[in-house]
């Protein structure tokens, strides 16, 4: 049986930088508050006039990943696109990326698992490769959160956190070690603690198609920040330990932990609990905020391009987010 290996990585973020000072002009907050509570200094916001669409941003990241993998478009057998902010309510952005790339009629799959979306997608790609169904899969995590943010004082705990971007990994069949294991979890009990209600289907036609869409608050992100924080710090640790135990490894074996970039305080807490030194945890939330499904592939791509992930390294990816869902992947690079 073949293993699956990441053979190329790419990322793309919008060109518009939004600093904490910028946010403080729009809502009642300060740079000090945001930095202390989240670690974020700036994030990127999508501009339709500049970036065009999520699928167009994804193409830039995909071209970069293909170049690194020394592959051409026609080498890709399948696309998996993780996003909770696709270009359209349906179809998902995977087919739009396929169209942007000029790829033939290869299969396209969309995954809506929020911040865990990329790790879930990587796991799906791993299974397809291990069963021999596909050889080269393009795995994408991409989000445009900024256009849905509630930029009023009421939305200030979510407005400061999110940012936009895309990351892409090319996964290929290999005789070498690659993805060692993936562990996926969810707890639907907490679905409404971090969610966007509309345009949801489980309601009357009048509610689903309101006259005054903007007057209904269901279209904006709701997040119970405290509850999310408390669950995240527990689940991150659990799912990383689960991955290590499944492979008879210990925290000190990890060469690089790339956690979902939810909040620097969460990453630092996990780092100290796992006894990892600064050089073994990669964070870039300071620059990009929380880019949901894009955060891990952007971070992984940056870490790899900076030479921080090397051949033979044990790399651990871990995510937690809306659902609640959480997941980990352990990779021998
Ligand atoms: C959102 C988060 C940063 C809020 O930080 P917190 O320390 O929990 O803050 P609280 O929500 O308890 O609010 C504390 C106070 O700050 C205020 N506050 C909230 N947002 C603020 C902002 N942007 N600027 C200034 N003050 C703010 C609150 O109104 C509250 O004031 P009060 O005590 O007078 O009522 C934090 O809960 C968090 O990071 N949670 C996890 C979020 C996450 O990771 N989400 C993505 C998951 S994938």
mmCIF file of C-alpha atoms and ligand atoms in Angstrom:
data_model
loop_
_atom_site.group_PDB
_atom_site.id
_atom_site.type_symbol
_atom_site.label_atom_id
_atom_site.label_comp_id
_atom_site.label_asym_id
_atom_site.label_seq_id
_atom_site.Cartn_x
_atom_site.Cartn_y
_atom_site.Cartn_z
ATOM 1 C CA UNK A 1 0.000 0.000 0.000
ATOM 2 C CA UNK A 2 1.253 3.473 -0.884
ATOM 3 C CA UNK A 3 1.588 6.247 1.669
ATOM 4 C CA UNK A 4 0.507 9.824 1.057
ATOM 5 C CA UNK A 5 3.062 12.609 1.227
ATOM 6 C CA UNK A 6 2.855 16.394 0.933
ATOM 7 C CA UNK A 7 5.031 17.211 -2.073
ATOM 8 C CA UNK A 8 4.188 20.888 -2.617
ATOM 9 C CA UNK A 9 2.762 23.811 -0.680
ATOM 10 C CA UNK A 10 1.531 27.264 -1.612
ATOM 11 C CA UNK A 11 -0.393 30.124 -0.061
ATOM 12 C CA UNK A 12 -1.967 33.434 -1.004
ATOM 13 C CA UNK A 13 -3.371 36.267 1.096
ATOM 14 C CA UNK A 14 -5.165 39.467 0.027
ATOM 15 C CA UNK A 15 -2.958 42.521 -0.411
ATOM 16 C CA UNK A 16 -4.990 44.786 1.914
ATOM 17 C CA UNK A 17 -3.427 44.833 5.393
ATOM 18 C CA UNK A 18 -5.824 45.758 8.225
ATOM 19 C CA UNK A 19 -4.087 46.662 11.459
ATOM 20 C CA UNK A 20 -5.568 46.677 14.957
ATOM 21 C CA UNK A 21 -5.485 50.473 14.749
ATOM 22 C CA UNK A 22 -7.662 50.309 11.627
ATOM 23 C CA UNK A 23 -10.214 48.081 13.422
ATOM 24 C CA UNK A 24 -10.205 50.491 16.372
ATOM 25 C CA UNK A 25 -11.387 53.242 14.019
ATOM 26 C CA UNK A 26 -14.524 51.215 13.180
ATOM 27 C CA UNK A 27 -15.449 49.597 16.494
ATOM 28 C CA UNK A 28 -14.915 50.182 20.204
ATOM 29 C CA UNK A 29 -11.621 48.332 20.781
ATOM 30 C CA UNK A 30 -7.893 49.013 21.123
ATOM 31 C CA UNK A 31 -4.629 47.609 19.773
ATOM 32 C CA UNK A 32 -3.652 46.749 23.369
ATOM 33 C CA UNK A 33 -6.825 44.700 23.990
ATOM 34 C CA UNK A 34 -6.534 42.741 20.731
ATOM 35 C CA UNK A 35 -2.811 42.073 21.158
ATOM 36 C CA UNK A 36 -3.137 40.967 24.772
ATOM 37 C CA UNK A 37 -6.196 38.727 24.247
ATOM 38 C CA UNK A 38 -5.398 37.238 20.820
ATOM 39 C CA UNK A 39 -1.787 37.972 19.819
ATOM 40 C CA UNK A 40 -3.057 39.388 16.506
ATOM 41 C CA UNK A 41 -1.432 42.617 15.187
ATOM 42 C CA UNK A 42 -2.848 42.640 11.667
ATOM 43 C CA UNK A 43 -4.828 40.567 9.187
ATOM 44 C CA UNK A 44 -5.621 40.637 5.445
ATOM 45 C CA UNK A 45 -9.027 41.609 4.073
ATOM 46 C CA UNK A 46 -10.274 40.561 0.652
ATOM 47 C CA UNK A 47 -11.154 43.238 -1.889
ATOM 48 C CA UNK A 48 -13.260 41.987 -4.829
ATOM 49 C CA UNK A 49 -11.723 44.689 -7.051
ATOM 50 C CA UNK A 50 -8.217 43.347 -6.366
ATOM 51 C CA UNK A 51 -8.440 39.624 -5.611
ATOM 52 C CA UNK A 52 -11.605 38.873 -7.579
ATOM 53 C CA UNK A 53 -12.851 35.784 -5.742
ATOM 54 C CA UNK A 54 -11.871 33.030 -3.335
ATOM 55 C CA UNK A 55 -11.338 30.674 -6.278
ATOM 56 C CA UNK A 56 -9.032 33.222 -7.961
ATOM 57 C CA UNK A 57 -6.975 33.565 -4.752
ATOM 58 C CA UNK A 58 -6.887 29.776 -4.497
ATOM 59 C CA UNK A 59 -5.463 29.596 -8.028
ATOM 60 C CA UNK A 60 -2.468 31.719 -6.973
ATOM 61 C CA UNK A 61 -1.783 29.380 -4.044
ATOM 62 C CA UNK A 62 -2.399 26.304 -6.214
ATOM 63 C CA UNK A 63 0.035 27.500 -8.919
ATOM 64 C CA UNK A 64 2.680 28.040 -6.220
ATOM 65 C CA UNK A 65 2.083 24.560 -4.750
ATOM 66 C CA UNK A 66 2.219 22.897 -8.187
ATOM 67 C CA UNK A 67 5.482 24.710 -8.972
ATOM 68 C CA UNK A 68 7.064 23.500 -5.726
ATOM 69 C CA UNK A 69 5.828 19.980 -6.443
ATOM 70 C CA UNK A 70 7.273 20.249 -9.983
ATOM 71 C CA UNK A 71 3.885 19.206 -11.325
ATOM 72 C CA UNK A 72 1.502 20.393 -14.010
ATOM 73 C CA UNK A 73 -2.258 20.911 -13.779
ATOM 74 C CA UNK A 74 -2.909 17.662 -15.653
ATOM 75 C CA UNK A 75 -1.055 15.648 -12.992
ATOM 76 C CA UNK A 76 -3.815 16.378 -10.448
ATOM 77 C CA UNK A 77 -6.520 13.687 -10.145
ATOM 78 C CA UNK A 78 -8.845 15.259 -7.576
ATOM 79 C CA UNK A 79 -9.508 18.521 -5.691
ATOM 80 C CA UNK A 80 -10.648 18.806 -2.077
ATOM 81 C CA UNK A 81 -11.551 22.348 -0.971
ATOM 82 C CA UNK A 82 -12.170 23.134 2.700
ATOM 83 C CA UNK A 83 -14.098 26.356 3.223
ATOM 84 C CA UNK A 84 -17.053 27.643 5.199
ATOM 85 C CA UNK A 85 -16.999 30.839 3.136
ATOM 86 C CA UNK A 86 -17.223 29.586 -0.467
ATOM 87 C CA UNK A 87 -17.828 31.967 -3.367
ATOM 88 C CA UNK A 88 -21.445 30.797 -3.591
ATOM 89 C CA UNK A 89 -23.837 29.154 -1.133
ATOM 90 C CA UNK A 90 -23.653 26.361 -3.699
ATOM 91 C CA UNK A 91 -21.857 24.991 -5.634
ATOM 92 C CA UNK A 92 -18.729 24.924 -3.496
ATOM 93 C CA UNK A 93 -15.436 26.532 -4.475
ATOM 94 C CA UNK A 94 -13.747 23.276 -5.531
ATOM 95 C CA UNK A 95 -15.430 23.333 -8.949
ATOM 96 C CA UNK A 96 -14.672 27.043 -9.329
ATOM 97 C CA UNK A 97 -10.999 26.383 -8.655
ATOM 98 C CA UNK A 98 -11.082 23.494 -11.144
ATOM 99 C CA UNK A 99 -12.479 25.956 -13.719
ATOM 100 C CA UNK A 100 -9.883 28.631 -12.843
ATOM 101 C CA UNK A 101 -7.113 26.061 -13.247
ATOM 102 C CA UNK A 102 -8.490 24.860 -16.580
ATOM 103 C CA UNK A 103 -8.466 21.338 -15.215
ATOM 104 C CA UNK A 104 -10.500 18.772 -17.100
ATOM 105 C CA UNK A 105 -13.402 16.872 -15.496
ATOM 106 C CA UNK A 106 -11.566 15.601 -12.431
ATOM 107 C CA UNK A 107 -13.699 15.080 -9.304
ATOM 108 C CA UNK A 108 -14.116 17.948 -6.862
ATOM 109 C CA UNK A 109 -15.169 17.726 -3.222
ATOM 110 C CA UNK A 110 -16.077 20.480 -0.754
ATOM 111 C CA UNK A 111 -15.589 20.147 2.983
ATOM 112 C CA UNK A 112 -17.365 22.450 5.439
ATOM 113 C CA UNK A 113 -15.598 21.750 8.702
ATOM 114 C CA UNK A 114 -14.554 25.285 9.615
ATOM 115 C CA UNK A 115 -11.185 25.500 11.372
ATOM 116 C CA UNK A 116 -10.704 21.718 11.239
ATOM 117 C CA UNK A 117 -11.531 21.650 7.523
ATOM 118 C CA UNK A 118 -7.987 21.361 6.216
ATOM 119 C CA UNK A 119 -7.017 18.506 8.546
ATOM 120 C CA UNK A 120 -10.259 16.656 7.695
ATOM 121 C CA UNK A 121 -9.508 17.225 3.985
ATOM 122 C CA UNK A 122 -5.955 15.977 4.376
ATOM 123 C CA UNK A 123 -7.348 12.844 6.026
ATOM 124 C CA UNK A 124 -9.804 12.263 3.153
ATOM 125 C CA UNK A 125 -6.977 12.716 0.627
ATOM 126 C CA UNK A 126 -4.813 10.296 2.631
ATOM 127 C CA UNK A 127 -7.525 7.592 2.452
ATOM 128 C CA UNK A 128 -8.065 8.082 -1.307
ATOM 129 C CA UNK A 129 -4.326 7.746 -1.905
ATOM 130 C CA UNK A 130 -3.896 4.734 0.412
ATOM 131 C CA UNK A 131 -6.720 2.850 -1.330
ATOM 132 C CA UNK A 132 -5.104 3.588 -4.698
ATOM 133 C CA UNK A 133 -8.068 5.577 -6.037
ATOM 134 C CA UNK A 134 -6.015 8.726 -6.726
ATOM 135 C CA UNK A 135 -2.298 9.506 -7.023
ATOM 136 C CA UNK A 136 -2.105 13.294 -6.772
ATOM 137 C CA UNK A 137 -4.665 15.342 -4.867
ATOM 138 C CA UNK A 138 -4.880 19.115 -4.473
ATOM 139 C CA UNK A 139 -5.987 19.895 -0.898
ATOM 140 C CA UNK A 140 -7.121 23.472 -0.297
ATOM 141 C CA UNK A 141 -8.120 25.470 2.781
ATOM 142 C CA UNK A 142 -9.437 28.926 1.945
ATOM 143 C CA UNK A 143 -11.651 31.560 3.496
ATOM 144 C CA UNK A 144 -12.998 35.047 3.011
ATOM 145 C CA UNK A 145 -14.341 35.871 6.460
ATOM 146 C CA UNK A 146 -13.947 39.646 6.399
ATOM 147 C CA UNK A 147 -17.001 40.404 4.253
ATOM 148 C CA UNK A 148 -19.290 38.626 6.754
ATOM 149 C CA UNK A 149 -17.831 40.223 9.864
ATOM 150 C CA UNK A 150 -20.157 42.253 12.066
ATOM 151 C CA UNK A 151 -18.167 45.523 12.105
ATOM 152 C CA UNK A 152 -20.292 47.043 14.838
ATOM 153 C CA UNK A 153 -19.566 47.146 18.574
ATOM 154 C CA UNK A 154 -21.946 44.188 18.963
ATOM 155 C CA UNK A 155 -19.599 42.028 16.883
ATOM 156 C CA UNK A 156 -16.341 43.175 18.423
ATOM 157 C CA UNK A 157 -15.221 39.841 19.875
ATOM 158 C CA UNK A 158 -15.427 38.178 16.430
ATOM 159 C CA UNK A 159 -14.484 41.196 14.290
ATOM 160 C CA UNK A 160 -10.966 41.357 15.717
ATOM 161 C CA UNK A 161 -10.127 37.688 15.191
ATOM 162 C CA UNK A 162 -10.786 36.737 11.594
ATOM 163 C CA UNK A 163 -8.775 37.245 8.415
ATOM 164 C CA UNK A 164 -8.749 35.988 4.826
ATOM 165 C CA UNK A 165 -6.405 33.728 2.859
ATOM 166 C CA UNK A 166 -5.812 30.420 1.110
ATOM 167 C CA UNK A 167 -3.326 27.580 1.524
ATOM 168 C CA UNK A 168 -2.819 24.606 -0.796
ATOM 169 C CA UNK A 169 -1.045 21.274 -0.346
ATOM 170 C CA UNK A 170 -0.360 18.764 -3.100
ATOM 171 C CA UNK A 171 -0.523 15.234 -1.720
ATOM 172 C CA UNK A 172 0.940 12.354 -3.691
ATOM 173 C CA UNK A 173 1.267 8.579 -3.447
ATOM 174 C CA UNK A 174 4.709 7.611 -2.162
ATOM 175 C CA UNK A 175 6.700 4.578 -1.082
ATOM 176 C CA UNK A 176 8.265 6.700 1.656
ATOM 177 C CA UNK A 177 6.587 7.542 4.952
ATOM 178 C CA UNK A 178 4.246 10.514 4.893
ATOM 179 C CA UNK A 179 0.976 10.951 6.731
ATOM 180 C CA UNK A 180 1.319 8.554 9.673
ATOM 181 C CA UNK A 181 -2.191 8.989 11.043
ATOM 182 C CA UNK A 182 -5.129 11.344 11.261
ATOM 183 C CA UNK A 183 -7.667 11.609 14.085
ATOM 184 C CA UNK A 184 -11.007 13.305 13.519
ATOM 185 C CA UNK A 185 -13.590 14.313 16.116
ATOM 186 C CA UNK A 186 -16.766 16.344 16.504
ATOM 187 C CA UNK A 187 -19.322 17.244 19.166
ATOM 188 C CA UNK A 188 -22.505 18.618 17.607
ATOM 189 C CA UNK A 189 -23.839 19.536 21.056
ATOM 190 C CA UNK A 190 -21.932 22.790 20.662
ATOM 191 C CA UNK A 191 -22.912 23.582 17.057
ATOM 192 C CA UNK A 192 -24.536 26.894 18.006
ATOM 193 C CA UNK A 193 -21.592 28.153 20.101
ATOM 194 C CA UNK A 194 -19.736 29.246 16.951
ATOM 195 C CA UNK A 195 -21.909 29.461 13.859
ATOM 196 C CA UNK A 196 -23.573 31.410 11.102
ATOM 197 C CA UNK A 197 -27.280 30.619 11.061
ATOM 198 C CA UNK A 198 -28.286 31.889 7.635
ATOM 199 C CA UNK A 199 -28.973 31.058 4.906
ATOM 200 C CA UNK A 200 -30.012 27.905 6.757
ATOM 201 C CA UNK A 201 -32.619 25.558 5.309
ATOM 202 C CA UNK A 202 -34.458 24.522 8.495
ATOM 203 C CA UNK A 203 -36.906 27.388 8.646
ATOM 204 C CA UNK A 204 -39.957 28.752 6.946
ATOM 205 C CA UNK A 205 -39.721 30.229 3.477
ATOM 206 C CA UNK A 206 -40.460 33.687 4.913
ATOM 207 C CA UNK A 207 -37.588 33.372 7.367
ATOM 208 C CA UNK A 208 -35.193 31.942 4.787
ATOM 209 C CA UNK A 209 -36.028 34.684 2.286
ATOM 210 C CA UNK A 210 -36.630 37.703 4.510
ATOM 211 C CA UNK A 211 -37.589 41.081 3.066
ATOM 212 C CA UNK A 212 -34.964 42.809 5.159
ATOM 213 C CA UNK A 213 -32.012 40.447 5.119
ATOM 214 C CA UNK A 214 -29.706 42.859 6.939
ATOM 215 C CA UNK A 215 -32.181 43.297 9.781
ATOM 216 C CA UNK A 216 -31.993 39.618 10.593
ATOM 217 C CA UNK A 217 -28.933 38.882 12.671
ATOM 218 C CA UNK A 218 -28.701 35.237 11.542
ATOM 219 C CA UNK A 219 -26.310 36.074 8.706
ATOM 220 C CA UNK A 220 -23.519 37.206 11.006
ATOM 221 C CA UNK A 221 -20.995 35.106 12.884
ATOM 222 C CA UNK A 222 -22.035 34.333 16.451
ATOM 223 C CA UNK A 223 -19.301 33.074 18.772
ATOM 224 C CA UNK A 224 -19.338 32.271 22.475
ATOM 225 C CA UNK A 225 -15.651 33.141 22.828
ATOM 226 C CA UNK A 226 -15.189 31.874 26.392
ATOM 227 C CA UNK A 227 -16.771 28.506 25.688
ATOM 228 C CA UNK A 228 -14.769 28.089 22.465
ATOM 229 C CA UNK A 229 -11.555 28.949 24.294
ATOM 230 C CA UNK A 230 -12.178 26.479 27.143
ATOM 231 C CA UNK A 231 -12.975 23.588 24.802
ATOM 232 C CA UNK A 232 -10.136 24.431 22.403
ATOM 233 C CA UNK A 233 -7.374 24.219 25.019
ATOM 234 C CA UNK A 234 -8.589 20.772 26.126
ATOM 235 C CA UNK A 235 -9.335 19.269 22.698
ATOM 236 C CA UNK A 236 -6.083 20.448 21.115
ATOM 237 C CA UNK A 237 -4.088 18.601 23.747
ATOM 238 C CA UNK A 238 -6.264 15.466 23.598
ATOM 239 C CA UNK A 239 -6.073 15.101 19.839
ATOM 240 C CA UNK A 240 -2.309 15.696 19.712
ATOM 241 C CA UNK A 241 -1.754 13.067 22.420
ATOM 242 C CA UNK A 242 -4.095 10.691 20.568
ATOM 243 C CA UNK A 243 -1.948 11.064 17.443
ATOM 244 C CA UNK A 244 1.295 10.540 19.338
ATOM 245 C CA UNK A 245 0.017 7.478 21.219
ATOM 246 C CA UNK A 246 -1.313 5.877 18.018
ATOM 247 C CA UNK A 247 2.220 6.023 16.633
ATOM 248 C CA UNK A 248 4.112 5.187 19.854
ATOM 249 C CA UNK A 249 5.596 8.661 19.956
ATOM 250 C CA UNK A 250 5.888 11.333 22.647
ATOM 251 C CA UNK A 251 5.652 15.147 22.620
ATOM 252 C CA UNK A 252 9.440 15.475 22.574
ATOM 253 C CA UNK A 253 9.480 13.603 19.216
ATOM 254 C CA UNK A 254 7.595 16.474 17.536
ATOM 255 C CA UNK A 255 9.881 18.611 15.355
ATOM 256 C CA UNK A 256 7.174 21.068 14.330
ATOM 257 C CA UNK A 257 3.669 21.613 15.660
ATOM 258 C CA UNK A 258 1.459 23.674 13.338
ATOM 259 C CA UNK A 259 -1.694 24.425 15.315
ATOM 260 C CA UNK A 260 -4.768 26.056 13.832
ATOM 261 C CA UNK A 261 -4.168 29.793 14.301
ATOM 262 C CA UNK A 262 -7.186 30.542 16.505
ATOM 263 C CA UNK A 263 -5.560 32.641 19.183
ATOM 264 C CA UNK A 264 -1.904 33.036 20.225
ATOM 265 C CA UNK A 265 -2.891 32.435 23.866
ATOM 266 C CA UNK A 266 -4.331 29.032 22.891
ATOM 267 C CA UNK A 267 -1.160 28.098 20.951
ATOM 268 C CA UNK A 268 1.116 29.232 23.795
ATOM 269 C CA UNK A 269 -0.948 27.294 26.337
ATOM 270 C CA UNK A 270 -0.727 24.082 24.267
ATOM 271 C CA UNK A 271 2.985 24.673 23.710
ATOM 272 C CA UNK A 272 3.688 24.952 27.443
ATOM 273 C CA UNK A 273 1.496 21.934 28.319
ATOM 274 C CA UNK A 274 3.319 19.849 25.696
ATOM 275 C CA UNK A 275 6.729 21.121 26.864
ATOM 276 C CA UNK A 276 7.699 22.326 23.383
ATOM 277 C CA UNK A 277 10.300 25.021 22.769
ATOM 278 C CA UNK A 278 9.486 28.108 20.639
ATOM 279 C CA UNK A 279 11.302 26.702 17.585
ATOM 280 C CA UNK A 280 8.963 23.674 17.586
ATOM 281 C CA UNK A 281 5.684 25.554 17.242
ATOM 282 C CA UNK A 282 4.859 27.665 14.196
ATOM 283 C CA UNK A 283 2.595 30.691 14.652
ATOM 284 C CA UNK A 284 1.743 33.426 12.155
ATOM 285 C CA UNK A 285 -1.578 34.642 13.602
ATOM 286 C CA UNK A 286 0.188 37.928 14.412
ATOM 287 C CA UNK A 287 0.171 38.730 10.674
ATOM 288 C CA UNK A 288 -2.994 37.085 9.387
ATOM 289 C CA UNK A 289 -5.485 36.638 12.235
ATOM 290 C CA UNK A 290 -7.622 33.498 12.249
ATOM 291 C CA UNK A 291 -8.157 32.422 8.638
ATOM 292 C CA UNK A 292 -10.305 29.381 9.611
ATOM 293 C CA UNK A 293 -9.688 26.466 7.186
ATOM 294 C CA UNK A 294 -6.834 28.379 5.526
ATOM 295 C CA UNK A 295 -4.811 28.856 8.703
ATOM 296 C CA UNK A 296 -2.987 25.509 8.820
ATOM 297 C CA UNK A 297 -2.070 25.287 5.122
ATOM 298 C CA UNK A 298 -0.896 28.938 5.093
ATOM 299 C CA UNK A 299 1.202 28.331 8.239
ATOM 300 C CA UNK A 300 2.553 25.029 6.913
ATOM 301 C CA UNK A 301 3.412 26.613 3.582
ATOM 302 C CA UNK A 302 5.221 29.512 5.270
ATOM 303 C CA UNK A 303 7.082 27.208 7.673
ATOM 304 C CA UNK A 304 8.197 24.998 4.805
ATOM 305 C CA UNK A 305 9.257 27.920 2.592
ATOM 306 C CA UNK A 306 11.256 29.338 5.529
ATOM 307 C CA UNK A 307 13.095 26.004 5.856
ATOM 308 C CA UNK A 308 11.526 25.244 9.237
ATOM 309 C CA UNK A 309 10.093 21.911 8.086
ATOM 310 C CA UNK A 310 12.776 19.554 6.849
ATOM 311 C CA UNK A 311 13.037 16.058 5.354
ATOM 312 C CA UNK A 312 12.487 13.434 8.055
ATOM 313 C CA UNK A 313 10.854 15.869 10.516
ATOM 314 C CA UNK A 314 7.851 14.767 12.540
ATOM 315 C CA UNK A 315 5.184 17.398 11.823
ATOM 316 C CA UNK A 316 1.971 17.579 13.813
ATOM 317 C CA UNK A 317 -1.092 19.494 12.562
ATOM 318 C CA UNK A 318 -3.928 20.117 15.019
ATOM 319 C CA UNK A 319 -7.170 22.043 14.688
ATOM 320 C CA UNK A 320 -10.289 22.958 16.633
ATOM 321 C CA UNK A 321 -13.310 24.971 15.594
ATOM 322 C CA UNK A 322 -17.008 25.359 14.881
ATOM 323 C CA UNK A 323 -19.099 22.237 15.261
ATOM 324 C CA UNK A 324 -17.322 21.766 17.568
ATOM 325 C CA UNK A 325 -14.909 19.709 15.456
ATOM 326 C CA UNK A 326 -11.264 18.954 16.090
ATOM 327 C CA UNK A 327 -8.602 16.863 14.399
ATOM 328 C CA UNK A 328 -4.915 16.092 14.177
ATOM 329 C CA UNK A 329 -2.527 14.723 11.583
ATOM 330 C CA UNK A 330 0.947 13.376 12.156
ATOM 331 C CA UNK A 331 3.283 13.508 9.180
ATOM 332 C CA UNK A 332 6.804 12.188 8.645
ATOM 333 C CA UNK A 333 8.140 14.779 6.195
HETATM 334 C C1 LIG B 1 -12.862 36.127 21.724
HETATM 335 C C2 LIG B 1 -11.856 36.216 22.854
HETATM 336 C C3 LIG B 1 -10.574 36.841 22.339
HETATM 337 C C4 LIG B 1 -12.446 37.121 23.912
HETATM 338 O O1 LIG B 1 -11.534 37.204 24.968
HETATM 339 P P1 LIG B 1 -12.009 36.975 26.472
HETATM 340 O O2 LIG B 1 -10.839 37.190 27.293
HETATM 341 O O3 LIG B 1 -12.710 35.659 26.520
HETATM 342 O O4 LIG B 1 -13.024 38.154 26.628
HETATM 343 P P2 LIG B 1 -14.563 38.110 27.054
HETATM 344 O O5 LIG B 1 -15.410 37.678 25.899
HETATM 345 O O6 LIG B 1 -14.686 37.360 28.359
HETATM 346 O O7 LIG B 1 -14.798 39.625 27.293
HETATM 347 C C5 LIG B 1 -14.101 40.337 28.305
HETATM 348 C C6 LIG B 1 -14.445 41.789 28.183
HETATM 349 O O8 LIG B 1 -13.829 42.329 26.994
HETATM 350 C C7 LIG B 1 -14.827 42.964 26.195
HETATM 351 N N1 LIG B 1 -14.481 42.812 24.782
HETATM 352 C C8 LIG B 1 -14.823 41.818 23.920
HETATM 353 N N2 LIG B 1 -14.300 42.053 22.724
HETATM 354 C C9 LIG B 1 -13.589 43.189 22.818
HETATM 355 C C10 LIG B 1 -12.810 43.933 21.901
HETATM 356 N N3 LIG B 1 -12.622 43.564 20.632
HETATM 357 N N4 LIG B 1 -12.193 45.048 22.359
HETATM 358 C C11 LIG B 1 -12.343 45.464 23.631
HETATM 359 N N5 LIG B 1 -13.082 44.796 24.529
HETATM 360 C C12 LIG B 1 -13.698 43.680 24.136
HETATM 361 C C13 LIG B 1 -16.117 42.280 26.540
HETATM 362 O O9 LIG B 1 -17.224 43.122 26.251
HETATM 363 C C14 LIG B 1 -15.934 42.057 28.024
HETATM 364 O O10 LIG B 1 -16.226 43.236 28.712
HETATM 365 P P3 LIG B 1 -16.995 43.192 30.118
HETATM 366 O O11 LIG B 1 -16.092 42.403 31.033
HETATM 367 O O12 LIG B 1 -17.123 44.628 30.450
HETATM 368 O O13 LIG B 1 -18.297 42.502 29.832
HETATM 369 C C15 LIG B 1 -11.563 34.825 23.483
HETATM 370 O O14 LIG B 1 -12.704 34.344 24.150
HETATM 371 C C16 LIG B 1 -11.128 33.824 22.491
HETATM 372 O O15 LIG B 1 -10.102 33.980 21.865
HETATM 373 N N6 LIG B 1 -11.870 32.720 22.357
HETATM 374 C C17 LIG B 1 -11.554 31.687 21.413
HETATM 375 C C18 LIG B 1 -11.937 32.169 20.065
HETATM 376 C C19 LIG B 1 -11.444 31.296 18.991
HETATM 377 O O16 LIG B 1 -10.387 30.736 19.055
HETATM 378 N N7 LIG B 1 -12.269 31.229 17.950
HETATM 379 C C20 LIG B 1 -11.960 30.515 16.792
HETATM 380 C C21 LIG B 1 -12.083 29.077 17.047
HETATM 381 S S1 LIG B 1 -11.611 28.289 15.673
#
